[in-house]
Coordinates of C-alpha atoms and ligand atoms in Angstrom, one line a residue:
X1 CA 8.3 -3.0 -4.5
X2 CA 10.8 -0.9 -6.4
X3 CA 9.9 2.4 -8.0
X4 CA 10.7 3.2 -11.6
X5 CA 10.6 6.6 -13.3
X6 CA 11.6 7.8 -16.8
X7 CA 11.5 11.0 -18.8
X8 CA 11.8 11.9 -22.5
X9 CA 11.2 15.3 -23.9
X10 CA 13.0 18.7 -24.2
X11 CA 13.9 19.6 -20.7
X12 CA 16.8 18.2 -18.6
X13 CA 15.8 14.7 -17.5
X14 CA 17.9 14.6 -14.4
X15 CA 15.8 16.8 -12.0
X16 CA 12.6 15.1 -13.2
X17 CA 14.0 11.6 -12.6
X18 CA 15.7 12.5 -9.3
X19 CA 12.6 14.1 -7.8
X20 CA 10.5 11.3 -9.2
X21 CA 12.6 8.8 -7.3
X22 CA 12.3 10.8 -4.1
X23 CA 8.5 10.5 -4.4
X24 CA 8.6 6.8 -5.3
X25 CA 11.1 6.0 -2.5
X26 CA 8.2 4.6 -0.4
X27 CA 8.2 1.7 -2.8
X28 CA 11.7 0.5 -1.9
X29 CA 14.8 2.2 -0.6
X30 CA 17.7 -0.2 -0.3
X31 CA 19.5 1.1 -3.4
X32 CA 18.9 3.5 -6.3
X33 CA 20.3 4.5 -9.7
X34 CA 19.8 6.8 -12.6
X35 CA 20.9 6.6 -16.3
X36 CA 20.9 9.7 -18.5
X37 CA 21.3 9.9 -22.3
X38 CA 22.2 13.1 -24.2
X39 CA 22.1 11.5 -27.6
X40 CA 25.8 10.7 -27.6
X41 CA 26.8 9.3 -24.2
X42 CA 25.0 7.3 -21.6
X43 CA 25.8 8.3 -18.0
X44 CA 24.9 6.0 -15.2
X45 CA 25.3 6.2 -11.4
X46 CA 24.1 3.6 -8.9
X47 CA 24.5 3.1 -5.2
X48 CA 23.4 1.0 -2.3
X49 CA 21.4 3.3 0.0
X50 CA 18.7 5.9 -0.4
X51 CA 18.0 8.4 -3.2
X52 CA 19.8 11.0 -1.1
X53 CA 23.0 8.9 -1.2
X54 CA 22.5 8.6 -5.0
X55 CA 22.1 12.4 -5.3
X56 CA 25.3 13.0 -3.3
X57 CA 27.3 10.5 -5.4
X58 CA 26.0 12.0 -8.7
X59 CA 27.0 15.5 -7.5
X60 CA 30.6 14.3 -7.0
X61 CA 31.2 12.4 -10.2
X62 CA 28.5 12.4 -12.9
X63 CA 27.6 14.9 -15.6
X64 CA 23.8 15.3 -15.6
X65 CA 23.2 16.3 -19.2
X66 CA 20.5 14.6 -21.3
X67 CA 16.8 14.9 -22.2
X68 CA 16.2 11.2 -21.8
X69 CA 16.6 9.6 -18.3
X70 CA 15.5 6.6 -16.3
X71 CA 15.8 5.9 -12.6
X72 CA 15.0 3.2 -10.1
X73 CA 14.7 2.8 -6.3
X74 CA 15.0 -0.7 -5.2
X75 CA 13.5 -3.2 -2.8
X76 CA 15.8 -6.2 -3.3
X77 CA 14.3 -9.5 -4.5
X78 CA 17.1 -11.2 -6.4
X79 CA 20.6 -10.3 -5.1
X80 CA 21.5 -8.4 -2.0
X81 CA 21.3 -4.6 -1.9
X82 CA 24.6 -3.3 -3.2
X83 CA 25.9 -1.0 -5.9
X84 CA 26.2 -3.7 -8.6
X85 CA 22.7 -5.1 -8.1
X86 CA 21.2 -1.7 -8.2
X87 CA 19.3 -0.7 -11.4
X88 CA 19.6 0.5 -14.2
X89 CA 21.4 -2.4 -15.8
X90 CA 23.3 -2.4 -19.1
X91 CA 23.1 -5.2 -21.7
X92 CA 26.5 -6.8 -22.5
X93 CA 27.1 -4.5 -25.5
X94 CA 26.4 -1.5 -23.4
X95 CA 23.7 -0.4 -25.9
X96 CA 20.6 -1.2 -23.9
X97 CA 19.7 0.1 -20.5
X98 CA 16.8 -1.2 -18.4
X99 CA 15.0 -0.6 -15.1
X100 CA 12.6 -3.2 -13.7
X101 CA 10.0 -3.5 -10.9
X102 CA 9.0 -7.2 -10.4
X103 CA 10.4 -10.7 -10.6
X104 CA 11.4 -12.8 -13.6
X105 CA 10.7 -16.2 -12.2
X106 CA 12.4 -18.2 -15.0
X107 CA 15.5 -16.0 -15.0
X108 CA 17.8 -18.9 -14.0
X109 CA 17.1 -21.1 -17.1
X110 CA 17.3 -18.0 -19.4
X111 CA 20.6 -17.0 -17.8
X112 CA 22.0 -20.5 -18.4
X113 CA 21.1 -20.3 -22.1
X114 CA 22.5 -16.9 -22.5
X115 CA 25.7 -17.9 -20.7
X116 CA 26.1 -20.8 -23.2
X117 CA 25.9 -18.1 -25.9
X118 CA 28.7 -16.1 -24.3
X119 CA 26.8 -13.6 -22.3
X120 CA 28.4 -12.6 -19.0
X121 CA 26.7 -11.1 -15.9
X122 CA 28.0 -8.7 -13.4
X123 CA 25.0 -8.7 -11.0
X124 CA 22.9 -11.4 -9.3
X125 CA 19.7 -9.8 -10.6
X126 CA 16.9 -11.3 -12.8
X127 CA 16.8 -7.9 -14.5
X128 CA 20.2 -8.1 -16.0
X129 CA 19.1 -11.4 -17.5
X130 CA 16.1 -9.8 -19.1
X131 CA 18.0 -6.9 -20.7
X132 CA 20.5 -9.4 -22.2
X133 CA 17.6 -11.6 -23.5
X134 CA 16.2 -8.5 -25.2
X135 CA 19.7 -7.8 -26.7
X136 CA 20.1 -11.4 -27.9
X137 CA 16.8 -11.3 -29.6
X138 CA 17.4 -7.9 -31.1
X139 CA 20.7 -9.1 -32.6
X140 CA 19.7 -12.5 -33.7
X141 CA 16.3 -11.7 -35.1
X142 CA 17.5 -8.4 -36.5
X143 CA 14.5 -6.5 -35.0
X144 CA 14.1 -3.1 -33.5
X145 CA 14.0 -2.6 -29.7
X146 CA 10.2 -2.6 -29.3
X147 CA 9.9 -5.9 -31.2
X148 CA 12.8 -7.4 -29.2
X149 CA 11.2 -6.4 -25.9
X150 CA 7.9 -8.0 -27.0
X151 CA 9.5 -11.3 -28.1
X152 CA 11.5 -11.4 -24.8
X153 CA 8.5 -10.8 -22.7
X154 CA 6.7 -13.6 -24.4
X155 CA 9.4 -15.9 -23.1
X156 CA 9.5 -14.8 -19.5
X157 CA 7.4 -15.9 -16.5
X158 CA 6.8 -13.4 -13.7
X159 CA 5.9 -9.9 -13.1
X160 CA 7.3 -6.7 -14.4
X161 CA 7.0 -3.0 -15.1
X162 CA 10.0 -2.1 -17.2
X163 CA 11.5 0.8 -19.1
X164 CA 14.3 0.2 -21.5
X165 CA 16.1 2.4 -24.0
X166 CA 18.7 1.8 -26.8
X167 CA 21.8 3.8 -27.5
X168 CA 20.9 3.7 -31.2
X169 CA 17.4 5.2 -30.5
X170 CA 17.9 8.5 -28.6
X171 CA 14.2 9.4 -29.0
X172 CA 12.5 6.4 -27.6
X173 CA 11.8 4.6 -24.4
X174 CA 10.0 1.2 -24.5
X175 CA 7.8 0.3 -21.5
X176 CA 5.8 -2.8 -20.6
X177 CA 3.7 -4.1 -17.7
X178 CA 2.5 -7.3 -16.2
X179 CA 1.6 -7.4 -12.5
X180 CA 3.5 -4.3 -11.5
X181 CA 2.0 -0.8 -12.1
X182 CA 3.0 1.6 -14.8
X183 CA 1.7 5.0 -15.6
X184 CA 2.6 7.2 -18.6
X185 CA 2.3 11.0 -18.1
X186 CA 1.5 12.8 -21.3
X187 CA 2.8 16.4 -21.5
X188 CA 3.4 18.8 -24.5
X189 CA 6.0 17.0 -26.6
X190 CA 7.3 15.2 -23.5
X191 CA 6.4 12.0 -21.7
X192 CA 7.0 10.6 -18.2
X193 CA 6.8 7.0 -17.1
X194 CA 6.6 5.9 -13.5
X195 CA 5.2 3.4 -11.0
X196 CA 2.6 5.9 -10.1
X197 CA 1.6 9.4 -11.1
X198 CA 3.4 11.3 -8.3
X199 CA 6.7 11.9 -10.2
X200 CA 4.9 13.9 -12.9
X201 CA 2.0 15.5 -11.2
X202 CA 3.4 19.1 -11.5
X203 CA 3.9 18.6 -15.3
X204 CA 0.7 17.0 -16.5
X205 CA -2.7 15.9 -15.4
X206 CA -3.1 13.4 -18.2
X207 CA -2.0 9.8 -17.8
X208 CA -2.4 6.4 -19.3
X209 CA -2.3 3.4 -16.9
X210 CA -1.0 0.4 -18.9
X211 CA -3.0 -2.7 -18.4
X212 CA -1.4 -6.1 -17.8
X213 CA 0.3 -7.5 -20.9
X214 CA 0.5 -4.2 -22.6
X215 CA 3.6 -2.4 -23.8
X216 CA 4.1 1.1 -25.2
X217 CA 6.7 2.8 -27.3
X218 CA 7.1 6.4 -26.0
X219 CA 8.7 8.6 -28.7
X220 CA 9.8 12.2 -28.2
X221 CA 7.3 14.5 -29.8
X222 CA 5.1 11.6 -31.1
X223 CA 1.9 9.8 -29.9
X224 CA 2.3 7.0 -27.4
X225 CA 1.8 3.6 -29.2
X226 CA 0.3 0.9 -27.0
X227 CA 0.2 -2.8 -28.1
X228 CA -0.7 -6.1 -26.5
X229 CA 2.5 -8.1 -25.7
X230 CA 0.7 -11.3 -26.7
X231 CA -0.9 -11.2 -30.1
X232 CA 0.5 -7.8 -31.0
X233 CA -2.9 -6.0 -31.5
X234 CA -2.9 -2.2 -31.2
X235 CA -4.7 -0.8 -28.1
X236 CA -6.3 2.6 -28.1
X237 CA -5.2 3.9 -24.7
X238 CA -7.6 5.6 -22.3
X239 CA -6.2 8.9 -21.1
X240 CA -7.2 9.5 -17.6
X241 CA -7.4 12.9 -15.9
X242 CA -5.5 12.8 -12.6
X243 CA -7.0 14.0 -9.3
X244 CA -3.7 14.5 -7.4
X245 CA -2.1 17.7 -6.6
X246 CA 1.4 18.6 -5.4
X247 CA 0.4 19.7 -1.9
X248 CA -1.1 16.3 -1.2
X249 CA 2.3 14.6 -1.8
X250 CA 4.4 16.9 0.3
X251 CA 5.0 16.9 4.1
X252 CA 3.3 20.2 4.7
X253 CA 5.3 21.2 7.8
X254 CA 5.2 17.8 9.6
X255 CA 8.4 16.0 10.5
X256 CA 7.2 12.9 8.8
X257 CA 4.6 11.8 6.3
X258 CA 3.3 9.4 8.9
X259 CA 2.5 12.2 11.3
X260 CA 1.0 14.3 8.6
X261 CA -1.2 11.3 7.6
X262 CA -2.2 10.6 11.2
X263 CA -3.3 14.3 11.5
X264 CA -5.1 14.2 8.2
X265 CA -7.6 11.6 9.4
X266 CA -10.4 14.0 10.5
X267 CA -10.4 15.5 7.0
X268 CA -9.9 12.4 5.0
X269 CA -12.6 10.5 6.9
X270 CA -14.9 13.4 6.0
X271 CA -13.7 13.1 2.3
X272 CA -14.5 9.4 2.4
X273 CA -18.2 9.9 3.3
X274 CA -18.7 13.3 1.6
X275 CA -21.6 13.1 -0.8
X276 CA -22.2 9.4 0.1
X277 CA -23.6 9.8 3.6
X278 CA -26.8 12.0 3.8
X279 CA -27.6 11.5 7.4
X280 CA -30.6 13.8 7.7
X281 CA -32.3 12.0 4.8
X282 CA -31.2 8.6 6.2
X283 CA -29.4 7.8 2.9
X284 CA -26.1 6.1 2.1
X285 CA -25.2 6.3 -1.6
X286 CA -22.2 4.4 -2.8
X287 CA -22.1 4.4 -6.6
X288 CA -20.3 1.1 -7.0
X289 CA -22.6 -0.6 -4.5
X290 CA -26.0 0.5 -5.6
X291 CA -25.9 -1.2 -8.9
X292 CA -24.8 -4.5 -7.4
X293 CA -26.8 -4.4 -4.1
X294 CA -28.5 -7.7 -4.8
X295 CA -25.2 -9.5 -5.2
X296 CA -24.6 -8.7 -1.6
X297 CA -28.1 -9.2 -0.2
X298 CA -28.4 -12.6 -2.0
X299 CA -24.9 -13.7 -1.1
X300 CA -24.3 -16.8 1.0
X301 CA -21.3 -15.1 2.6
X302 CA -18.8 -12.4 2.1
X303 CA -15.1 -13.3 1.9
X304 CA -12.8 -10.5 2.6
X305 CA -9.2 -10.8 1.2
X306 CA -6.4 -8.4 2.1
X307 CA -2.9 -8.2 3.6
X308 CA -1.4 -6.4 6.6
X309 CA -3.3 -3.3 7.9
X310 CA -5.9 -3.8 5.2
X311 CA -6.6 -7.3 6.6
X312 CA -7.1 -5.7 10.0
X313 CA -9.7 -3.3 8.4
X314 CA -11.3 -6.5 7.1
X315 CA -11.5 -8.0 10.6
X316 CA -13.2 -4.8 11.8
X317 CA -15.6 -5.2 8.9
X318 CA -16.4 -8.8 9.9
X319 CA -17.8 -7.6 13.2
X320 CA -19.8 -4.8 11.6
X321 CA -21.2 -6.8 8.7
X322 CA -22.3 -9.7 10.9
X323 CA -23.5 -7.5 13.7
X324 CA -25.6 -5.1 11.6
X325 CA -26.2 -6.7 8.2
X326 CA -26.3 -10.4 9.5
X327 CA -24.2 -11.6 6.5
X328 CA -21.7 -14.3 7.4
X329 CA -18.1 -13.0 6.8
X330 CA -14.8 -14.8 6.5
X331 CA -11.6 -12.7 6.5
X332 CA -8.6 -14.2 4.7
X333 CA -5.0 -13.4 4.3
X334 CA -4.9 -13.0 0.5
X335 CA -1.5 -14.9 0.5
X336 CA -3.1 -18.0 2.1
X337 CA -6.4 -17.8 0.3
X338 CA -4.8 -17.9 -3.1
X339 CA -2.8 -21.1 -2.5
X340 CA -5.2 -23.3 -0.5
X341 CA -7.7 -24.2 -3.1
X342 CA -10.5 -22.4 -1.4
X343 CA -14.2 -23.3 -1.9
X344 CA -15.7 -20.3 -3.7
X345 CA -19.1 -20.3 -5.4
X346 CA -21.1 -17.9 -7.5
X347 CA -23.1 -17.1 -4.4
X348 CA -20.0 -15.7 -2.7
X349 CA -19.1 -12.0 -2.7
X350 CA -15.5 -11.2 -2.3
X351 CA -14.4 -7.8 -0.9
X352 CA -10.7 -7.0 -1.7
X353 CA -9.2 -4.3 0.5
X354 CA -6.0 -2.6 -0.5
X355 CA -4.6 0.9 0.0
X356 CA -2.2 0.7 -3.0
X357 CA -4.5 -1.4 -5.2
X358 CA -1.3 -3.2 -6.3
X359 CA -0.6 -5.9 -3.7
X360 CA 0.3 -9.0 -5.6
X361 CA -1.3 -11.5 -3.3
X362 CA -4.6 -9.6 -3.1
X363 CA -4.6 -9.3 -6.8
X364 CA -4.0 -13.0 -7.2
X365 CA -6.8 -13.8 -4.8
X366 CA -9.2 -11.5 -6.8
X367 CA -8.2 -13.3 -10.1
X368 CA -8.9 -16.7 -8.4
X369 CA -12.3 -15.6 -7.1
X370 CA -13.3 -14.3 -10.5
X371 CA -12.3 -17.5 -12.2
X372 CA -14.6 -19.3 -9.8
X373 CA -17.5 -17.0 -10.7
X374 CA -17.7 -14.9 -7.6
X375 CA -18.5 -11.2 -7.6
X376 CA -15.5 -9.2 -6.5
X377 CA -15.8 -5.7 -4.9
X378 CA -12.8 -3.6 -4.3
X379 CA -12.1 -1.1 -1.5
X380 CA -9.0 0.8 -2.7
X381 CA -7.4 4.1 -2.2
X382 CA -5.3 4.6 -5.3
X383 CA -7.5 5.6 -8.2
X384 CA -6.9 3.7 -11.3
X385 CA -4.8 1.1 -9.5
X386 CA -4.7 -2.5 -10.8
X387 CA -7.1 -3.9 -8.1
X388 CA -9.6 -1.1 -8.8
X389 CA -9.6 -2.1 -12.4
X390 CA -9.6 -5.8 -11.9
X391 CA -12.6 -5.9 -9.6
X392 CA -16.2 -5.9 -10.8
X393 CA -17.1 -2.9 -8.9
X394 CA -15.9 -1.0 -5.8
X395 CA -15.6 2.1 -3.7
X396 CA -12.6 4.3 -3.4
X397 CA -11.5 5.4 0.1
X398 CA -10.4 8.9 -1.0
X399 CA -7.7 9.1 1.7
X400 CA -5.3 10.9 -0.7
X401 CA -1.8 9.7 -1.3
X402 CA -0.4 7.7 1.7
X403 CA 3.4 8.1 1.5
X404 CA 4.5 6.9 5.0
X405 CA 5.1 3.2 4.7
X406 CA 3.2 2.4 7.9
X407 CA -0.5 2.6 7.0
X408 CA -2.6 5.0 9.1
X409 CA -5.2 7.0 7.2
X410 CA -5.8 4.2 4.8
X411 CA -7.0 2.0 7.7
X412 CA -9.5 4.5 9.1
X413 CA -10.9 5.4 5.7
X414 CA -11.2 1.7 4.7
X415 CA -13.2 1.2 7.9
X416 CA -15.3 4.2 7.0
X417 CA -16.2 2.8 3.6
X418 CA -16.8 -0.7 5.0
X419 CA -19.1 0.7 7.7
X420 CA -21.1 2.6 5.1
X421 CA -21.5 -0.6 3.0
X422 CA -22.6 -2.6 6.1
X423 CA -25.1 0.1 7.1
X424 CA -26.5 0.3 3.6
X425 CA -26.9 -3.5 3.4
X426 CA -28.4 -3.7 6.9
X427 CA -31.0 -1.1 5.8
X428 CA -31.9 -3.0 2.6
X429 CA -32.1 -6.3 4.4
X430 CA -34.1 -4.9 7.3
X431 CA -31.6 -6.3 9.9
X432 CA -31.3 -2.9 11.7
X433 CA -34.0 -0.8 13.3
X434 CA -34.7 2.6 11.9
X435 CA -33.5 4.3 15.1
X436 CA -30.3 2.3 15.2
X437 CA -29.6 3.0 11.6
X438 CA -30.2 6.7 12.0
X439 CA -28.1 6.8 15.1
X440 CA -25.1 5.2 13.3
X441 CA -25.4 7.6 10.4
X442 CA -25.4 10.6 12.7
X443 CA -22.6 9.2 14.8
X444 CA -20.5 8.5 11.7
X445 CA -20.6 12.2 10.9
X446 CA -19.3 13.0 14.4
X447 CA -16.2 10.8 13.9
X448 CA -13.9 13.5 12.4
X449 CA -14.5 15.7 15.4
X450 CA -13.9 12.7 17.7
X451 CA -10.7 11.9 15.9
X452 CA -9.7 15.5 16.3
X453 CA -10.3 15.3 20.0
X454 CA -8.3 12.0 20.2
X455 CA -5.4 13.8 18.5
X456 CA -5.3 16.3 21.3
X457 CA -3.9 13.7 23.7
X458 CA -0.7 13.7 21.6
X459 CA 1.4 15.4 24.3
X460 CA 0.2 12.9 27.0
X461 CA 1.0 10.0 24.6
X462 CA 4.4 11.4 24.0
X463 CA 5.1 11.3 27.7
X464 CA 3.9 7.7 27.9
X465 CA 6.1 6.9 24.9
X466 CA 9.2 8.3 26.7
X467 CA 8.5 5.9 29.7
X468 CA 8.2 2.8 27.5
X469 CA 10.5 3.4 24.6
X470 CA 13.2 1.0 25.8
X471 CA 10.8 -1.9 26.4
X472 CA 11.8 -5.1 24.5
X473 CA 8.2 -6.4 24.1
X474 CA 4.7 -5.0 24.2
X475 CA 1.3 -6.8 24.4
X476 CA -1.8 -5.2 22.9
X477 CA -5.2 -6.4 24.1
X478 CA -8.7 -5.7 22.9
X479 CA -12.1 -7.4 22.7
X480 CA -14.9 -7.4 20.1
X481 CA -14.6 -4.6 17.6
X482 CA -11.3 -3.5 19.3
X483 CA -9.5 -6.8 19.0
X484 CA -8.5 -5.9 15.4
X485 CA -7.4 -2.5 16.7
X486 CA -5.1 -4.3 19.1
X487 CA -3.6 -6.2 16.2
X488 CA -3.2 -3.0 14.2
X489 CA -1.6 -1.2 17.2
X490 CA 1.0 -4.0 17.6
X491 CA 1.7 -4.1 13.9
X492 CA 2.3 -0.3 13.9
X493 CA 4.8 -0.6 16.8
X494 CA 6.6 -3.5 15.2
X495 CA 7.1 -2.0 11.8
X496 CA 8.4 1.4 12.7
X497 CA 10.1 1.0 16.1
X498 CA 11.3 -2.7 15.6
X499 CA 10.0 -3.5 19.1
X500 CA 8.4 -6.9 19.3
X501 CA 4.7 -6.5 19.9
X502 CA 1.7 -8.9 19.9
X503 CA -1.9 -8.2 19.6
X504 CA -4.4 -10.6 21.3
X505 CA -8.0 -10.8 22.1
X506 CA -8.0 -9.9 25.8
X507 CA -9.7 -13.1 26.9
X508 CA -7.2 -15.3 25.1
X509 CA -4.4 -13.9 27.3
X510 CA -4.9 -16.6 29.9
X511 CA -4.5 -19.3 27.3
X512 CA -0.8 -18.6 26.9
X513 CA 0.4 -15.0 26.7
X514 CA -0.2 -14.4 30.4
X515 CA 3.0 -16.3 30.9
X516 CA 4.9 -13.4 29.4
X517 CA 3.7 -10.9 31.9
X518 CA 6.1 -9.5 34.5
X519 CA 7.0 -6.1 35.7
X520 CA 9.0 -5.4 32.5
X521 CA 6.0 -6.0 30.2
X522 CA 3.9 -3.0 29.0
X523 CA 0.4 -4.1 28.2
X524 CA -1.8 -1.7 26.1
X525 CA -5.4 -2.5 26.9
X526 CA -8.2 -1.1 24.9
X527 CA -10.9 -0.6 27.6
X528 CA -13.4 1.8 26.1
X529 CA -17.1 1.7 26.8
X530 CA -18.5 -1.5 25.2
X531 CA -20.5 -4.6 26.0
X532 CA -17.2 -6.2 27.1
X533 CA -16.2 -3.4 29.5
X534 CA -16.6 -5.3 32.7
X535 CA -14.7 -8.3 31.2
X536 CA -11.9 -6.1 30.1
X537 CA -11.6 -4.7 33.6
X538 CA -11.2 -8.3 34.9
X539 CA -8.5 -8.9 32.3
X540 CA -6.7 -5.8 33.6
X541 CA -6.9 -7.1 37.2
X542 CA -5.3 -10.3 36.0
X543 CA -2.4 -8.4 34.4
X544 CA -2.0 -6.2 37.6
X545 CA -1.9 -9.3 39.7
X546 CA 1.2 -10.4 37.7
X547 CA 2.8 -6.9 37.9
X548 CA 2.4 -6.0 34.2
X549 CA 2.4 -2.3 33.4
X550 CA -1.0 -1.2 32.2
X551 CA -1.4 1.5 29.5
X552 CA -5.1 1.7 29.2
X553 CA -7.1 3.3 26.4
X554 CA -10.4 4.5 28.0
X555 CA -13.5 6.5 27.1
X556 CA -13.8 10.0 28.5
X557 CA -15.3 9.9 32.0
X558 CA -14.0 6.4 32.8
X559 CA -13.2 5.8 36.5
X560 CA -12.9 2.1 37.1
X561 CA -10.0 1.4 34.7
X562 CA -8.3 4.7 35.5
X563 CA -7.9 3.5 39.1
X564 CA -6.2 0.3 38.0
X565 CA -4.0 1.5 35.1
X566 CA -0.5 2.8 35.4
X567 CA -1.0 5.2 32.4
X568 CA -4.1 6.3 30.7
X569 CA -5.0 7.5 27.2
X570 CA -8.5 8.9 26.6
X571 CA -10.8 9.0 23.6
X572 CA -14.3 10.4 23.2
X573 CA -17.3 8.1 23.9
X574 CA -18.3 6.4 20.6
X575 CA -20.8 3.7 19.7
X576 CA -19.0 0.4 19.8
X577 CA -19.3 -0.4 16.1
X578 CA -17.6 2.9 15.2
X579 CA -15.1 2.9 18.0
X580 CA -12.2 1.5 16.0
X581 CA -12.1 4.7 14.0
X582 CA -11.2 6.5 17.2
X583 CA -9.3 4.0 19.3
X584 CA -6.8 3.5 16.5
X585 CA -5.6 7.1 16.8
X586 CA -3.7 7.0 20.2
X587 CA -2.1 3.7 19.2
X588 CA -0.8 5.2 15.9
X589 CA 0.6 8.1 18.0
X590 CA 2.2 5.8 20.6
X591 CA 4.1 3.9 17.9
X592 CA 5.1 7.1 16.1
X593 CA 6.6 8.7 19.2
X594 CA 8.4 5.6 20.3
X595 CA 9.9 5.2 16.9
X596 CA 11.0 8.9 16.8
X597 CA 12.5 8.6 20.2
X598 CA 14.5 5.5 19.1
X599 CA 15.7 7.5 16.1
X600 CA 14.1 5.1 13.6
X601 CA 13.4 5.9 10.0
X602 CA 9.6 6.4 10.6
X603 CA 8.6 6.9 7.0
X604 CA 10.8 4.2 5.6
X605 CA 11.3 1.5 8.1
X606 CA 13.9 -1.1 7.4
X607 CA 13.1 -4.1 5.1
X608 CA 9.6 -2.7 4.2
X609 CA 8.1 -1.2 1.1
X610 CA 4.8 0.6 0.7
X611 CA 3.5 -1.5 -2.1
X612 CA 4.2 -5.2 -2.1
X613 CA 4.0 -6.1 -5.7
X614 CA 5.8 -9.4 -5.3
X615 CA 4.3 -12.5 -3.6
Ligands
F6R701 C1 1.2 -1.8 7.4 C2 1.2 -1.8 6.0 C3 1.1 -3.1 5.3 C4 0.0 -3.0 4.2 C5 -0.1 -4.3 3.4 C6 -1.2 -4.2 2.4 O1 1.3 -0.5 8.0 O2 1.3 -0.8 5.4 O3 0.8 -4.1 6.2 O4 -1.2 -2.8 4.8 O5 1.1 -4.4 2.7 O6 -1.1 -3.2 1.5 P1 -2.3 -2.7 0.6 O7 -3.3 -2.1 1.5 O8 -1.7 -1.6 -0.3 O9 -2.8 -3.8 -0.2

């Protein structure tokens, strides 16, 4: 939710900040703005719309001089997306300039107080309130910017990553973090601040990730000073070496990041198990798990907390953990879990799944579980993210940066990690036979080739997409391991094509959704080889009898379903427990092609943001 970026050094800040915003646009894209400071004048340009609109506006009417700059790409929380509510925001005197990712929950009462003291507000944002609070403190308490920020942040409730500078201090940016991410890139006599490391990856490999309730004063040509916001103690920052490279965050010849990321799946799934899965030796080695294996084997149950696509990966994991490792699993929406006074004991293990590692609700669920004494294991993609730091241990998915807002490779790599965890636990607990265990290890290694094979049906899927692109509704059905895949297929279609779609367990159809079926209704049925195959065939018959249009996803060599279905998508035969890794692919492609045909903004669908750092 919102991306922030800043630069201070010796080069022109404008291109650094502008390119940084383009890379952060996945975090929010309803408006954008930049402020530049050349030591004399502050220049600011803001606009509703995308970073490209901002760039065009700046080209028309703003000088781009200055070696200090900050920029923001917004996902509106307080105040509609328009030019005025866009960031950066000035304080009343025009001396302070701020950008902010997060929500100041008590902004209304602070605003009331400030108004009584004569402050005026041009926007509806909580951020303009914060910058004026900082100004008020700076003037009344006669303190410098850093101290004023610190005092102000001790008065606010909410979440923030902020960057603020002062006209009187041309060599300094003050940043602070609580709840929203903030990375500081450390170059030679220059510094970068950003919501993640992508804006500065071509300039430096060294970064500090601020912890919650930390602030930093970033001064041109000096060391970064980090302090606690509460208590004021000095923090010695940990400088992390980044593993990103520029190629990973560019489109590489694909029309959209989403398509690139769909096609990356064979290689990133391999990256996920590389060095961890030694199939010939029958070994699964997961650094984060080995040390804590007894926490899992002694657990009463595993509770999985996540949101959206990551929650769907959790549902797949529920099947595989219960099936293979015989550990009871509950899968919870983090947003519900955190607010319903859940019963958690020290004998529970919590697995938090998150691509970004920044999702506010998942983070809050983790904190709650830790307070209640549970052991919390993270499955995250973004290295160094807040969730990866807040959990007791965990495994990274190694999917590389996922830029397309609709999650694709994050899902399959999450399932890959969770499958390895389940197999390792099953082995330790003795709930799986040696032959079954070895079969799954070897089969897991064949998944990248099978995903590659599934991707070859892209042209066929494109043709099917052309037939159904104008449908108003879709139904997605699956059973067992492929029920969560049906949910995920429906979510993908909804979020990027804006077509209403529902995922259902195939057998539940007759308890309600069957009423929706008529000749207008496309029904995507996952009917691959499984224990439920015959039952799914019966479900297909039921849909046919009501004239629904069947788009069936079948295993290679299928005959029965092919005869019944109107359209068929094929995937290689895969053991049931691993099948979601393959069946997901055609559904991703189907939603992608429909969205492209409808001329939707595939990588940045309306109303969404990649990283949901507000609750
Ligand atoms: C769907 C999607 C979202 C995310 C959800 C959780 O394509 O991207 O539903 O899965 O917001 O995000 P993470 O995994 O970053 O916690």
